[in-house]
XYZ file of N, CA, C and O in Angstrom:
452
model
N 77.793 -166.993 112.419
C 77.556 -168.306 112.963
C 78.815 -168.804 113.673
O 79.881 -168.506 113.135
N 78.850 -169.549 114.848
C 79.906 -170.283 115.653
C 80.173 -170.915 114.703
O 79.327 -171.137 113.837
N 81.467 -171.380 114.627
C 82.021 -172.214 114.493
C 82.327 -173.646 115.379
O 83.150 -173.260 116.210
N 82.124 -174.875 115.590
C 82.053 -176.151 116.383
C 83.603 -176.468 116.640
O 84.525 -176.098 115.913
N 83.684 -177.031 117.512
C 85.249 -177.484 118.020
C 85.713 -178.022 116.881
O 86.912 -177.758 116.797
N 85.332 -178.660 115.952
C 86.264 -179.969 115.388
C 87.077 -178.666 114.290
O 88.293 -178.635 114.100
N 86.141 -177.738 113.714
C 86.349 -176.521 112.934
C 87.736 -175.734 113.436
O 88.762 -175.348 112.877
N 87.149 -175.704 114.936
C 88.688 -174.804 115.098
C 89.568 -175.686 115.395
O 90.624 -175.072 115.241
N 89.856 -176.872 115.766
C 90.683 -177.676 116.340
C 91.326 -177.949 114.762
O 92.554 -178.039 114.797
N 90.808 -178.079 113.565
C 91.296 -178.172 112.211
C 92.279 -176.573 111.559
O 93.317 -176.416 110.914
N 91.241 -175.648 112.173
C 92.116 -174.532 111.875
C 93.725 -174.146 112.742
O 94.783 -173.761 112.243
N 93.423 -174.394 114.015
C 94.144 -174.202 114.845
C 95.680 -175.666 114.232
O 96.900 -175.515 114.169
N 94.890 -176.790 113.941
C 96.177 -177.536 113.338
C 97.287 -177.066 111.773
O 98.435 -177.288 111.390
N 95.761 -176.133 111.171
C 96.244 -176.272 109.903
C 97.524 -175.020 110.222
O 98.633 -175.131 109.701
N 97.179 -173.902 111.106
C 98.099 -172.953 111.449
C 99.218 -173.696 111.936
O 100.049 -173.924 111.057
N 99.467 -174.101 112.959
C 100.532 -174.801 113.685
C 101.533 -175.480 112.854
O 102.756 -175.391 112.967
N 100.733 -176.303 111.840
C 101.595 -177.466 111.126
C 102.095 -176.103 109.912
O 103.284 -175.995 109.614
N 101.426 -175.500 109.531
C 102.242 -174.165 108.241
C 103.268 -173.722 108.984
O 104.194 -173.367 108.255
N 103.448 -173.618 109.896
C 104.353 -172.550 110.613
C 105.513 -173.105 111.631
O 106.186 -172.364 112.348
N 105.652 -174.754 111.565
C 106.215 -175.662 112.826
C 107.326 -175.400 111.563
O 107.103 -175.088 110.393
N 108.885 -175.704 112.420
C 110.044 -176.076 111.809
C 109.462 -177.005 110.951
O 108.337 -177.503 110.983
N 110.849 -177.248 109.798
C 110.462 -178.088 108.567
C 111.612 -178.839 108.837
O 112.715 -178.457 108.445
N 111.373 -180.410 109.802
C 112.403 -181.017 109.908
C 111.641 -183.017 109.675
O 110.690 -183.523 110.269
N 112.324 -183.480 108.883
C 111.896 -185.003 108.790
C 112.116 -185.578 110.212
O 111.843 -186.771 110.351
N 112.647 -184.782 111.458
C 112.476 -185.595 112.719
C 110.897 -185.419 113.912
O 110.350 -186.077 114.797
N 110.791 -184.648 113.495
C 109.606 -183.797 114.065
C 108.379 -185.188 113.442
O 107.906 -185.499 112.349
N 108.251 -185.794 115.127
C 106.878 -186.456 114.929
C 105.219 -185.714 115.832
O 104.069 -186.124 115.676
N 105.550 -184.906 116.461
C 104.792 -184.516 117.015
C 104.941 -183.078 117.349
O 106.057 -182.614 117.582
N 103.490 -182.098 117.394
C 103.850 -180.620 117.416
C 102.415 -180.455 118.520
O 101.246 -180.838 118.470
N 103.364 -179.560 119.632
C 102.623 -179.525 120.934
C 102.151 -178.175 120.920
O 103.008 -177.583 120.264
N 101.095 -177.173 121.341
C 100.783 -176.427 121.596
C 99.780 -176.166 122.998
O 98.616 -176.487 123.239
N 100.786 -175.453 123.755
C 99.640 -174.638 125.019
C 99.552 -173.562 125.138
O 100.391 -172.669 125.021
N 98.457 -173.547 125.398
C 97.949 -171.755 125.974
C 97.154 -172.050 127.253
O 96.607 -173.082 127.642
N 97.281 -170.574 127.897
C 97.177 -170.407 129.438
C 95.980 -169.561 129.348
O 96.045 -168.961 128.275
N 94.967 -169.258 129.964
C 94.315 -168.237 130.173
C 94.428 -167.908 131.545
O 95.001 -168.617 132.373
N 93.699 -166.479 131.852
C 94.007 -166.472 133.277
C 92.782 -166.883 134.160
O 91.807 -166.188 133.872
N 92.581 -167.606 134.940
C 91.697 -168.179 135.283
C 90.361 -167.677 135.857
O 89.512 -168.461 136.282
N 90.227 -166.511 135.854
C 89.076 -165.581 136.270
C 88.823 -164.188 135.621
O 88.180 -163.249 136.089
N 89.547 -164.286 134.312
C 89.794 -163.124 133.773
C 88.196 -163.168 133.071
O 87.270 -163.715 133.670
N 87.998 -162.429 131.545
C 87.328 -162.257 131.051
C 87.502 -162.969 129.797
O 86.654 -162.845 128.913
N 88.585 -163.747 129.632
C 88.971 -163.974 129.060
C 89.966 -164.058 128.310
O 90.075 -164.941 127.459
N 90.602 -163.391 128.465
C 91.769 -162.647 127.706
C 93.318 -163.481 128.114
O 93.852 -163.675 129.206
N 93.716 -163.839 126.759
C 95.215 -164.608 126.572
C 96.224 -164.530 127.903
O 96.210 -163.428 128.453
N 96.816 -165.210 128.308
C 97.650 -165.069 129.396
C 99.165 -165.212 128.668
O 100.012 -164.329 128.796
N 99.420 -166.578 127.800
C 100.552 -167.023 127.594
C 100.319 -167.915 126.706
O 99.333 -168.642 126.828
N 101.082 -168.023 125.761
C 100.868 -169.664 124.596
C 102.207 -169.927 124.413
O 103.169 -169.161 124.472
N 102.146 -171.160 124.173
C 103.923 -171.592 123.605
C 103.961 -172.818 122.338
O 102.958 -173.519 122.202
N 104.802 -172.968 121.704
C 104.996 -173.575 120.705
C 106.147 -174.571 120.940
O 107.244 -174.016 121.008
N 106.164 -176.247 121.115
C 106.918 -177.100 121.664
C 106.840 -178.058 120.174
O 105.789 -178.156 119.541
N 108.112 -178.721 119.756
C 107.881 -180.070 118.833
C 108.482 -180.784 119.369
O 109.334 -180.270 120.094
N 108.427 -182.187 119.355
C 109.268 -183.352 119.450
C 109.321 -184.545 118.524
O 108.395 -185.166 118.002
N 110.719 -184.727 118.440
C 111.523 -185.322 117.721
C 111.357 -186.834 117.491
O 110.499 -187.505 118.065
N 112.134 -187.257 116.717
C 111.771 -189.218 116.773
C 112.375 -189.344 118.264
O 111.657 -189.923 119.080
N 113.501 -188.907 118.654
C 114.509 -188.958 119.821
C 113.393 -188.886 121.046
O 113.507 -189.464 122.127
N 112.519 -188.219 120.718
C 111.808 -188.087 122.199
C 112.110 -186.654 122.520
O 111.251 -185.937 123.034
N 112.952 -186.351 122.316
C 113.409 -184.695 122.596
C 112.279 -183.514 122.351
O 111.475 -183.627 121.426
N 112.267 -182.306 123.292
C 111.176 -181.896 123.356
C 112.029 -180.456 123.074
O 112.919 -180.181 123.879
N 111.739 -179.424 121.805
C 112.054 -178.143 121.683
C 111.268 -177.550 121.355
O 110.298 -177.927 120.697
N 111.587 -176.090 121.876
C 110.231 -175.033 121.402
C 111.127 -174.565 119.940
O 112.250 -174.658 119.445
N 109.076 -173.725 119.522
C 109.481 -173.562 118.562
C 109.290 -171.968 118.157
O 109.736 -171.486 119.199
N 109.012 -171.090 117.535
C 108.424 -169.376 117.693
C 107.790 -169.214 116.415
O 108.316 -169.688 115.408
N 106.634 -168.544 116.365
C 105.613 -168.182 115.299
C 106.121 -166.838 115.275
O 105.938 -166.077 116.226
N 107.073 -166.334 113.707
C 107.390 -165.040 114.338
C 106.742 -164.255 112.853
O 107.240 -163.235 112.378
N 105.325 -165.106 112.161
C 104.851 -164.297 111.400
C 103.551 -162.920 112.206
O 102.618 -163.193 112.962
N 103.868 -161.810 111.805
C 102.859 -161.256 112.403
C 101.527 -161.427 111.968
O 101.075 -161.461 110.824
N 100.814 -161.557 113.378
C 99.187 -161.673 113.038
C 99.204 -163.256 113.750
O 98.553 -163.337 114.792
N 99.637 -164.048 113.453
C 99.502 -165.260 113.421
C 99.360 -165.570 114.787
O 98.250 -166.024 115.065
N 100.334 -165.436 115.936
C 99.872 -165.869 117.544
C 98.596 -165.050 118.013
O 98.226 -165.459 119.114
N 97.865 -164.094 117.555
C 97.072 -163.592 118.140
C 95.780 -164.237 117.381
O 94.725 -164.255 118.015
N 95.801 -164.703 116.218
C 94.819 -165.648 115.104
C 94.564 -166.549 116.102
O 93.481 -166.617 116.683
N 96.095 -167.670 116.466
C 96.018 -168.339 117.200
C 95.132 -168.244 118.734
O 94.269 -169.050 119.080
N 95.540 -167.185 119.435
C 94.679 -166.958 120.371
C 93.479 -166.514 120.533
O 92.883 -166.504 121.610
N 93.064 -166.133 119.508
C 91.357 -165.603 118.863
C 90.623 -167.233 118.640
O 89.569 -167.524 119.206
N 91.278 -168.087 117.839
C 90.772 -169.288 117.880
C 90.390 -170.480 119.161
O 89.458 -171.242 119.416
N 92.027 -170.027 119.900
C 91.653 -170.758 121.487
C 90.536 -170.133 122.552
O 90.052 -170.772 123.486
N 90.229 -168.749 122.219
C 88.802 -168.140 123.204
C 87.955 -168.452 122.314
O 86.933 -168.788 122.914
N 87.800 -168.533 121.176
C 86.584 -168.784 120.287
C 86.280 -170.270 120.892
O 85.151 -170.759 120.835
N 87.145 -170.789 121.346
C 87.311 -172.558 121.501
C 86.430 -172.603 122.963
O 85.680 -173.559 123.157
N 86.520 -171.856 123.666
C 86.774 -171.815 125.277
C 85.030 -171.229 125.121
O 84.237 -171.870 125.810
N 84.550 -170.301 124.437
C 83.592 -169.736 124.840
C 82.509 -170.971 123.653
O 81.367 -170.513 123.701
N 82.512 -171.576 123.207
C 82.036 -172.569 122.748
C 81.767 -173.779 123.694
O 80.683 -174.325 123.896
N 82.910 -174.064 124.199
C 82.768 -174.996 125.100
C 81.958 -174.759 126.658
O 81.393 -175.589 127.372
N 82.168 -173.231 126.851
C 80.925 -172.784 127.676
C 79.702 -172.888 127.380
O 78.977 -173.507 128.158
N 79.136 -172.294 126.143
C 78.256 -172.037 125.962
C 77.441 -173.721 125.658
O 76.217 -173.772 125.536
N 78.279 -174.953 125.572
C 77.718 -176.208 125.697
C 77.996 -176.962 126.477
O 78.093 -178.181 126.336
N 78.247 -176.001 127.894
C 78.001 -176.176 129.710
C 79.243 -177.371 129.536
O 79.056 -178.366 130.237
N 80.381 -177.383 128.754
C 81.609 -178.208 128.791
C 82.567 -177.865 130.057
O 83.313 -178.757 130.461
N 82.568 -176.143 130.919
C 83.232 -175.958 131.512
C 83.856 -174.975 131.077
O 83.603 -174.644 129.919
N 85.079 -174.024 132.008
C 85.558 -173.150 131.467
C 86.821 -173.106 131.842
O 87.232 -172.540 132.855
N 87.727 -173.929 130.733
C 88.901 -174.144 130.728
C 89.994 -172.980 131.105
O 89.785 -171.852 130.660
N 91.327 -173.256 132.034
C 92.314 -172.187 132.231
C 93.755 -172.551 131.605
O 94.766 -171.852 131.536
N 93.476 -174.147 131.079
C 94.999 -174.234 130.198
C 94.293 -175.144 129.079
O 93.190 -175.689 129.127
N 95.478 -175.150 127.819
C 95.047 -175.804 126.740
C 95.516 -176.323 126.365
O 96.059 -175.652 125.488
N 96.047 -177.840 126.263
C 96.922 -178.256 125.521
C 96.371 -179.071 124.261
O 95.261 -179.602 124.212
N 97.345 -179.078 123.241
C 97.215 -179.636 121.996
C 98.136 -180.358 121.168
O 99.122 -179.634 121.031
N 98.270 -181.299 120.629
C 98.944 -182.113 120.212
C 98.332 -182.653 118.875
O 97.297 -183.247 118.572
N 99.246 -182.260 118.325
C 99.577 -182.238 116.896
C 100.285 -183.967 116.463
O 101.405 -184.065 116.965
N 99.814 -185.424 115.577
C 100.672 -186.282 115.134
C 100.734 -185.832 114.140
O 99.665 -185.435 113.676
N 102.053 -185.645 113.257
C 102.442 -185.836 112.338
C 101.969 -186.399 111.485
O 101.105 -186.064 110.674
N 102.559 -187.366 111.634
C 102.785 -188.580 110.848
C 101.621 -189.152 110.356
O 101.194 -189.374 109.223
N 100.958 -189.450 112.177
C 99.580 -189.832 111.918
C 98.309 -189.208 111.480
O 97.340 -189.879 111.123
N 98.332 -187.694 111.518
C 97.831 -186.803 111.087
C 96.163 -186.971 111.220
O 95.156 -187.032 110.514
N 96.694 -187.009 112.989
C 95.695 -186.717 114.618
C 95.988 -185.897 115.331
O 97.143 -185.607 115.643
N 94.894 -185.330 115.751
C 95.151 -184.361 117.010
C 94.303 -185.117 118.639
O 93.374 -185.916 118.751
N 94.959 -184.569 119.436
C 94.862 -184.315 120.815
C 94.609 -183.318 121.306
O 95.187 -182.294 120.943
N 93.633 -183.307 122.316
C 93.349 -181.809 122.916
C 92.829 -182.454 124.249
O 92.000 -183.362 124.317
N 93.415 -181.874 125.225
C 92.839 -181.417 126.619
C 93.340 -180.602 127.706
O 94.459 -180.108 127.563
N 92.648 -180.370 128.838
C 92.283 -179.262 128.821
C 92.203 -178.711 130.388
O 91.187 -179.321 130.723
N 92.503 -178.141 131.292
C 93.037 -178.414 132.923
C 91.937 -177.115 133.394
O 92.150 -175.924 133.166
N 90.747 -177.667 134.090
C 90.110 -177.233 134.569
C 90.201 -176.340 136.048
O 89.447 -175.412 136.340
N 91.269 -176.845 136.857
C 91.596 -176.461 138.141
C 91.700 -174.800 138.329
O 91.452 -173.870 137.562
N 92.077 -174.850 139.406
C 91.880 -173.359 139.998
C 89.997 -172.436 139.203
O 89.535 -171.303 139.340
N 89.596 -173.432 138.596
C 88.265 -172.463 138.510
C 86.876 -172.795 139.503
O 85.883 -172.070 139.437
């Protein structure tokens, strides 16, 4: 059975937030991924960004194995969901992680398709 956006958008946080630096400044944890825009699908690029109370914006690296490709199994699982309920077929992903507030953000750059 599919899994529904809110499912992976929960999994995809619960990964991110296990694996983000462990710092009391860190109010927000950003994640994008790229696909390539006419491919078949298949991962292009993802990155891992946090920012600080300061406003300051640093990346961050998932350097458990298994885990960025989990990650990217979840963002096409995301993408072919959102096709399959004529949402469009996204070529970037961004995500945003609050902390604090412990909300997410997601959207999503349709262009070049």
């Amino acid at each position: 059975m599919m899994k529904n956006d809110i499912q992976i958008y929960n999994e995809l946080a619960a990964i991110l937030y296990a694996h983000a630096p462990r710092d009391s400044a860190i109010i927000k944890l950003k994640f994008v991924m790229e696909v390539e825009a006419n491919s078949g699908g298949g991962v292009e690029r993802f990155y891992f960004d946090y920012i600080d109370t300061q406003g300051y914006e640093n990346w961050f690296d998932i350097g458990v194995v298994g885990v960025p490709s989990k990650i990217g199994d979840l963002c096409l699982e995301l993408r072919e969901f959102m096709i399959k309920k004529e949402q469009g077929k996204w070529c970037a992903f961004n995500f945003f992680i609050d902390v604090g507030g412990k909300k997410f953000e997601a959207n999503f750059d349709y262009q070049n398709q």
